[in-house]
Coordinates of C-alpha atoms in Angstrom, one line a residue:
X9 CA 38.6 4.3 -2.7
X10 CA 41.2 7.0 -2.3
X11 CA 40.7 8.2 -5.9
X12 CA 37.0 8.0 -5.5
X13 CA 37.3 10.5 -2.6
X14 CA 39.2 12.9 -4.8
X15 CA 36.7 12.5 -7.6
X16 CA 33.8 13.1 -5.2
X17 CA 35.3 16.3 -4.0
X18 CA 36.0 17.4 -7.6
X19 CA 32.3 16.7 -8.4
X20 CA 31.1 18.7 -5.5
X21 CA 33.5 21.6 -6.3
X22 CA 32.8 21.8 -10.0
X23 CA 29.1 21.2 -10.0
X24 CA 28.1 23.5 -7.1
X25 CA 25.7 26.3 -7.9
X26 CA 27.1 29.0 -10.2
X27 CA 26.4 31.7 -7.6
X28 CA 29.3 30.5 -5.5
X29 CA 32.8 31.8 -6.5
X30 CA 35.0 29.5 -8.5
X31 CA 38.7 30.3 -9.0
X32 CA 41.6 28.7 -11.0
X33 CA 45.2 29.2 -10.1
X34 CA 48.6 28.5 -11.4
X35 CA 51.6 28.6 -9.1
X36 CA 55.3 27.7 -9.0
X37 CA 57.9 27.4 -6.3
X38 CA 60.1 25.0 -4.4
X39 CA 59.9 21.6 -2.7
X40 CA 62.0 21.0 0.5
X41 CA 62.6 17.6 2.2
X42 CA 62.4 17.6 6.0
X43 CA 65.8 17.0 7.6
X44 CA 67.7 17.1 4.3
X45 CA 69.3 19.6 2.0
X46 CA 67.5 18.0 -1.0
X47 CA 65.1 20.2 -2.9
X48 CA 63.6 20.8 -6.3
X49 CA 61.2 23.0 -8.3
X50 CA 57.5 22.6 -7.7
X51 CA 54.3 23.7 -9.5
X52 CA 50.6 23.4 -9.1
X53 CA 47.3 24.1 -10.9
X54 CA 44.1 24.2 -8.8
X55 CA 40.4 24.8 -8.9
X56 CA 38.6 26.0 -5.8
X57 CA 34.9 26.4 -5.1
X58 CA 33.4 28.5 -2.2
X59 CA 30.7 26.7 -0.4
X60 CA 29.9 29.6 2.1
X61 CA 31.7 32.8 2.9
X62 CA 34.2 31.0 5.2
X63 CA 34.4 27.5 3.7
X64 CA 35.7 26.2 0.4
X65 CA 36.7 23.0 -1.4
X66 CA 39.7 22.7 -3.8
X67 CA 41.0 20.1 -6.2
X68 CA 44.6 20.5 -7.4
X69 CA 47.4 18.8 -9.3
X70 CA 50.7 19.2 -7.4
X71 CA 54.1 18.4 -9.0
X72 CA 56.8 18.2 -6.4
X73 CA 59.6 18.2 -8.9
X74 CA 62.6 15.9 -9.3
X75 CA 64.0 15.1 -5.8
X76 CA 66.8 12.6 -5.2
X77 CA 65.4 9.2 -6.0
X78 CA 61.8 10.5 -6.2
X79 CA 59.8 12.2 -9.0
X80 CA 56.4 12.7 -7.3
X81 CA 53.2 14.4 -8.3
X82 CA 49.4 13.8 -7.9
X83 CA 46.0 15.1 -7.1
X84 CA 45.0 16.8 -3.8
X85 CA 41.5 17.3 -2.5
X86 CA 41.2 19.7 0.4
X87 CA 38.7 21.6 2.6
X88 CA 39.6 25.2 3.6
X89 CA 38.5 27.5 6.4
X90 CA 38.8 31.1 5.2
X91 CA 39.2 34.5 6.9
X92 CA 38.6 37.7 4.9
X93 CA 40.5 40.9 5.9
X94 CA 40.8 44.5 4.6
X95 CA 37.4 44.8 3.0
X96 CA 37.8 41.3 1.5
X97 CA 40.9 42.2 -0.5
X98 CA 43.0 39.7 1.5
X99 CA 41.8 36.2 2.3
X100 CA 43.7 33.8 4.6
X101 CA 43.0 30.1 4.8
X102 CA 44.0 26.9 6.5
X103 CA 43.1 23.6 5.0
X104 CA 43.8 19.9 4.8
X105 CA 42.8 16.8 2.9
X106 CA 44.1 13.8 1.0
X107 CA 46.9 13.6 -1.6
X108 CA 46.7 10.8 -4.2
X109 CA 50.3 10.6 -5.5
X110 CA 52.3 8.9 -8.2
X111 CA 56.0 8.5 -7.4
X112 CA 58.7 7.4 -9.7
X113 CA 61.4 5.7 -7.6
X114 CA 64.6 3.8 -8.2
X115 CA 64.1 0.0 -7.9
X116 CA 66.5 -2.5 -6.4
X117 CA 67.8 -3.4 -9.8
X118 CA 68.4 0.3 -10.7
X119 CA 65.3 0.5 -13.0
X120 CA 62.6 3.1 -12.5
X121 CA 59.4 2.0 -10.7
X122 CA 56.0 3.7 -10.5
X123 CA 54.7 3.6 -6.9
X124 CA 51.2 4.7 -6.3
X125 CA 49.9 5.8 -2.9
X126 CA 48.1 8.4 -0.7
X127 CA 49.1 10.7 2.1
X128 CA 47.5 13.5 4.1
X129 CA 48.2 17.1 3.0
X130 CA 47.6 20.3 5.0
X131 CA 48.7 23.9 4.7
X132 CA 48.2 27.6 4.7
X133 CA 47.2 29.9 1.8
X134 CA 46.8 33.7 1.2
X135 CA 45.0 35.4 -1.7
X136 CA 45.2 39.1 -2.4
X137 CA 42.8 40.4 -4.9
X138 CA 44.4 43.0 -7.3
X139 CA 41.2 44.3 -8.9
X140 CA 38.9 42.6 -11.4
X141 CA 39.1 38.8 -11.4
X142 CA 42.9 38.6 -10.7
X143 CA 44.6 37.7 -7.5
X144 CA 48.1 37.1 -6.2
X145 CA 48.5 34.0 -4.1
X146 CA 51.0 32.3 -1.7
X147 CA 50.6 28.9 -0.2
X148 CA 52.6 26.5 2.0
X149 CA 51.7 22.8 1.8
X150 CA 53.1 20.0 4.0
X151 CA 52.9 16.3 3.1
X152 CA 53.8 13.8 5.9
X153 CA 54.8 10.6 4.1
X154 CA 54.8 7.0 5.4
X155 CA 58.0 5.3 4.4
X156 CA 59.8 8.4 3.1
X157 CA 60.8 11.9 4.4
X158 CA 58.2 14.6 4.7
X159 CA 58.0 17.3 2.1
X160 CA 57.1 21.0 2.3
X161 CA 56.0 22.9 -0.8
X162 CA 56.1 26.7 -1.0
X163 CA 54.2 28.1 -4.0
X164 CA 53.5 31.6 -5.4
X165 CA 51.3 32.5 -8.4
X166 CA 48.2 34.1 -9.8
X167 CA 44.5 33.3 -9.6
X168 CA 41.6 34.0 -11.9
X169 CA 38.1 34.2 -10.4
X170 CA 35.5 32.7 -12.6
X171 CA 32.3 33.3 -10.6
X172 CA 30.6 35.9 -8.3
X173 CA 32.0 36.6 -4.8
X174 CA 31.4 33.6 -2.5
X175 CA 28.9 35.4 -0.3
X176 CA 26.6 36.6 -3.1
X177 CA 23.0 35.4 -3.6
X178 CA 22.0 33.8 -6.8
X179 CA 20.7 36.4 -9.4
X180 CA 17.0 36.4 -10.1
X181 CA 16.2 35.2 -13.6
X182 CA 15.0 37.9 -16.0
X183 CA 11.9 37.7 -18.2
X184 CA 12.1 35.2 -21.0
X185 CA 12.1 36.9 -24.4
X186 CA 10.2 35.4 -27.2
X187 CA 12.1 34.1 -30.2
X188 CA 13.3 31.0 -32.0
X189 CA 14.7 28.3 -29.9
X190 CA 18.2 27.1 -30.7
X191 CA 19.1 23.5 -29.9
X192 CA 22.3 23.5 -27.9
X193 CA 25.3 21.5 -29.3
X194 CA 25.8 18.5 -27.1
X195 CA 28.5 16.6 -29.1
X196 CA 32.1 17.4 -29.8
X197 CA 34.7 15.9 -32.1
X198 CA 38.4 16.7 -31.7
X199 CA 41.7 16.0 -33.4
X200 CA 44.8 16.4 -31.4
X201 CA 48.6 16.1 -31.4
X202 CA 51.1 16.3 -28.6
X203 CA 53.9 14.7 -26.6
X204 CA 54.2 11.6 -24.4
X205 CA 56.6 11.4 -21.5
X206 CA 57.2 8.1 -19.8
X207 CA 57.5 8.4 -16.0
X208 CA 61.1 7.1 -15.5
X209 CA 64.3 8.9 -14.5
X210 CA 65.1 9.1 -18.2
X211 CA 61.7 10.8 -19.0
X212 CA 61.7 9.1 -22.5
X213 CA 59.5 11.0 -24.9
X214 CA 57.4 10.2 -28.0
X215 CA 54.9 11.9 -30.3
X216 CA 51.3 11.5 -29.4
X217 CA 48.2 11.9 -31.6
X218 CA 44.6 10.8 -31.7
X219 CA 40.9 11.6 -32.1
X220 CA 38.2 12.1 -29.4
X221 CA 34.4 12.2 -29.3
X222 CA 32.6 13.9 -26.4
X223 CA 29.0 13.9 -25.4
X224 CA 27.4 16.2 -22.8
X225 CA 25.7 14.1 -20.2
X226 CA 24.5 17.3 -18.5
X227 CA 25.5 20.9 -17.8
X228 CA 28.3 19.7 -15.5
X229 CA 29.2 16.3 -17.0
X230 CA 30.7 14.8 -20.2
X231 CA 31.5 11.3 -21.4
X232 CA 34.4 10.8 -23.9
X233 CA 35.8 8.0 -26.0
X234 CA 39.3 8.5 -27.3
X235 CA 41.4 6.7 -29.8
X236 CA 44.9 7.4 -28.5
X237 CA 48.3 6.7 -30.0
X238 CA 51.0 7.5 -27.4
X239 CA 53.8 7.1 -29.9
X240 CA 57.0 5.0 -29.8
X241 CA 60.3 5.1 -28.0
X242 CA 62.6 2.5 -26.4
X243 CA 60.2 1.8 -23.5
X244 CA 56.7 1.9 -25.0
X245 CA 54.9 1.6 -28.3
X246 CA 51.4 1.9 -27.1
X247 CA 47.9 2.8 -28.4
X248 CA 44.4 2.0 -27.6
X249 CA 40.9 3.1 -26.7
X250 CA 40.0 5.1 -23.6
X251 CA 36.6 5.9 -22.1
X252 CA 36.3 8.7 -19.5
X253 CA 33.7 10.4 -17.4
X254 CA 34.3 14.2 -16.9
X255 CA 33.1 16.7 -14.3
X256 CA 33.1 20.0 -16.1
X257 CA 32.6 23.7 -15.2
X258 CA 31.5 26.2 -17.9
X259 CA 32.9 29.7 -17.2
X260 CA 33.1 33.1 -18.8
X261 CA 29.6 32.7 -20.5
X262 CA 30.6 29.4 -21.9
X263 CA 33.8 30.7 -23.6
X264 CA 35.9 28.6 -21.3
X265 CA 35.1 25.0 -20.2
X266 CA 37.2 23.2 -17.6
X267 CA 37.1 19.5 -16.8
X268 CA 38.5 16.8 -14.6
X269 CA 38.1 13.2 -15.9
X270 CA 38.8 9.6 -15.0
X271 CA 38.3 6.3 -16.7
X272 CA 39.8 3.2 -18.3
X273 CA 42.2 2.7 -21.2
X274 CA 42.4 -0.6 -23.0
X275 CA 45.7 -0.7 -24.9
X276 CA 48.3 -2.7 -26.8
X277 CA 51.9 -2.0 -25.9
X278 CA 54.2 -3.7 -28.4
X279 CA 57.2 -3.1 -26.1
X280 CA 55.7 -4.8 -23.1
X281 CA 57.2 -8.2 -22.4
X282 CA 55.2 -11.4 -22.7
X283 CA 55.2 -13.9 -19.8
X284 CA 58.0 -15.8 -21.6
X285 CA 60.1 -12.7 -21.9
X286 CA 59.5 -12.1 -25.6
X287 CA 58.7 -8.5 -26.8
X288 CA 55.8 -9.2 -29.1
X289 CA 53.5 -6.9 -27.2
X290 CA 50.7 -7.4 -24.7
X291 CA 47.2 -6.0 -24.3
X292 CA 46.4 -4.4 -21.0
X293 CA 43.9 -2.3 -19.1
X294 CA 45.2 0.9 -17.4
X295 CA 43.7 3.7 -15.5
X296 CA 43.5 7.2 -17.0
X297 CA 42.9 10.6 -15.4
X298 CA 43.1 14.0 -16.9
X299 CA 42.6 17.7 -16.8
X300 CA 41.3 19.6 -19.8
X301 CA 40.4 23.2 -20.8
X302 CA 38.5 24.1 -24.0
X303 CA 38.4 27.7 -25.4
X304 CA 35.7 28.7 -27.8
X305 CA 37.2 30.3 -31.0
X306 CA 34.4 31.1 -33.4
X307 CA 31.0 29.6 -34.0
X308 CA 31.2 25.9 -33.3
X309 CA 35.0 25.8 -33.4
X310 CA 37.2 25.4 -30.3
X311 CA 40.7 24.7 -29.1
X312 CA 41.4 22.2 -26.4
X313 CA 44.4 21.5 -24.3
X314 CA 44.6 18.3 -22.2
X315 CA 47.0 16.7 -19.7
X316 CA 46.5 13.0 -19.3
X317 CA 48.1 10.6 -16.8
X318 CA 48.2 6.9 -17.8
X319 CA 48.4 4.7 -14.7
X320 CA 49.7 1.2 -15.3
X321 CA 50.5 -1.9 -13.3
X322 CA 53.9 -2.6 -15.0
X323 CA 55.9 0.6 -14.3
X324 CA 55.1 2.4 -17.5
X325 CA 53.0 5.3 -16.3
X326 CA 53.1 8.2 -18.8
X327 CA 52.0 11.8 -19.1
X328 CA 50.4 12.8 -22.4
X329 CA 50.2 16.5 -23.2
X330 CA 48.0 17.4 -26.2
X331 CA 46.7 20.4 -28.1
X332 CA 43.7 20.0 -30.5
X333 CA 41.0 21.6 -32.5
X334 CA 37.4 20.6 -32.3
X335 CA 33.9 21.3 -33.4
X336 CA 30.6 21.1 -31.4
X337 CA 27.5 19.9 -33.1

């Protein structure tokens, strides 16, 4: 239910009418723990969608870094009340929402455990537009946590506006010019390679690779099926077949295509213990979520970068970072 809420906000944000402003941002900074000297790096990537001049939604991935006994990150869905100043060059905002997080913790036996949960998140943000589509941004986010100390994340970064200003009206369509109709490409085939990092305090790595087929369900939706090999290290030797539904947003006249996806991953992990303790491998079903961006290169060819989180029930969550080349047809 909590992830469904995040997905619903993402769908609303990404599939809203193109006349509303969309913006992506990349920020870095610091995480502080309330009542403690503990701290770590932090970074975030986010997508925001203006609904009116003063209201917006956002979906973001927040990484709180490596705190003592906790490596936590996750997705946050938030609503924002915005205030424009100085002829709309500076925008201030306050917001709040839900943070679906994945926390690597130290277990009682000293081993790493993947703990999944949700918490409220609220904060303040400021965007200053530098000219053109670029902006400088600053945000402070607070996460009150049940069962652990609260965290405060301070971030600074840059933003790239993808659409028109949030208060503009939809443009009127121009006259349709006669000419041959071109059937749009609705399928995509990608080959990719990358790296897998297991979510433990050792961050064990492996080489990932695979092949993926995508089909456009509509202008703002895709379905994918992926043959994924996460590679092999001392903790996992896992591969399988994943199916995901993606909410997508075309931008920059289709040269850039952003997406947020979720689905299921049927897999075989040859390092997973059997019920009798043997290591002959076990089949399983895991959750899979991801963020992707595709950039058109030339003609039907494109490059695609994807971050994928594998969510397991046996403390073998993993992040898979891949870069691939694809063709639309």
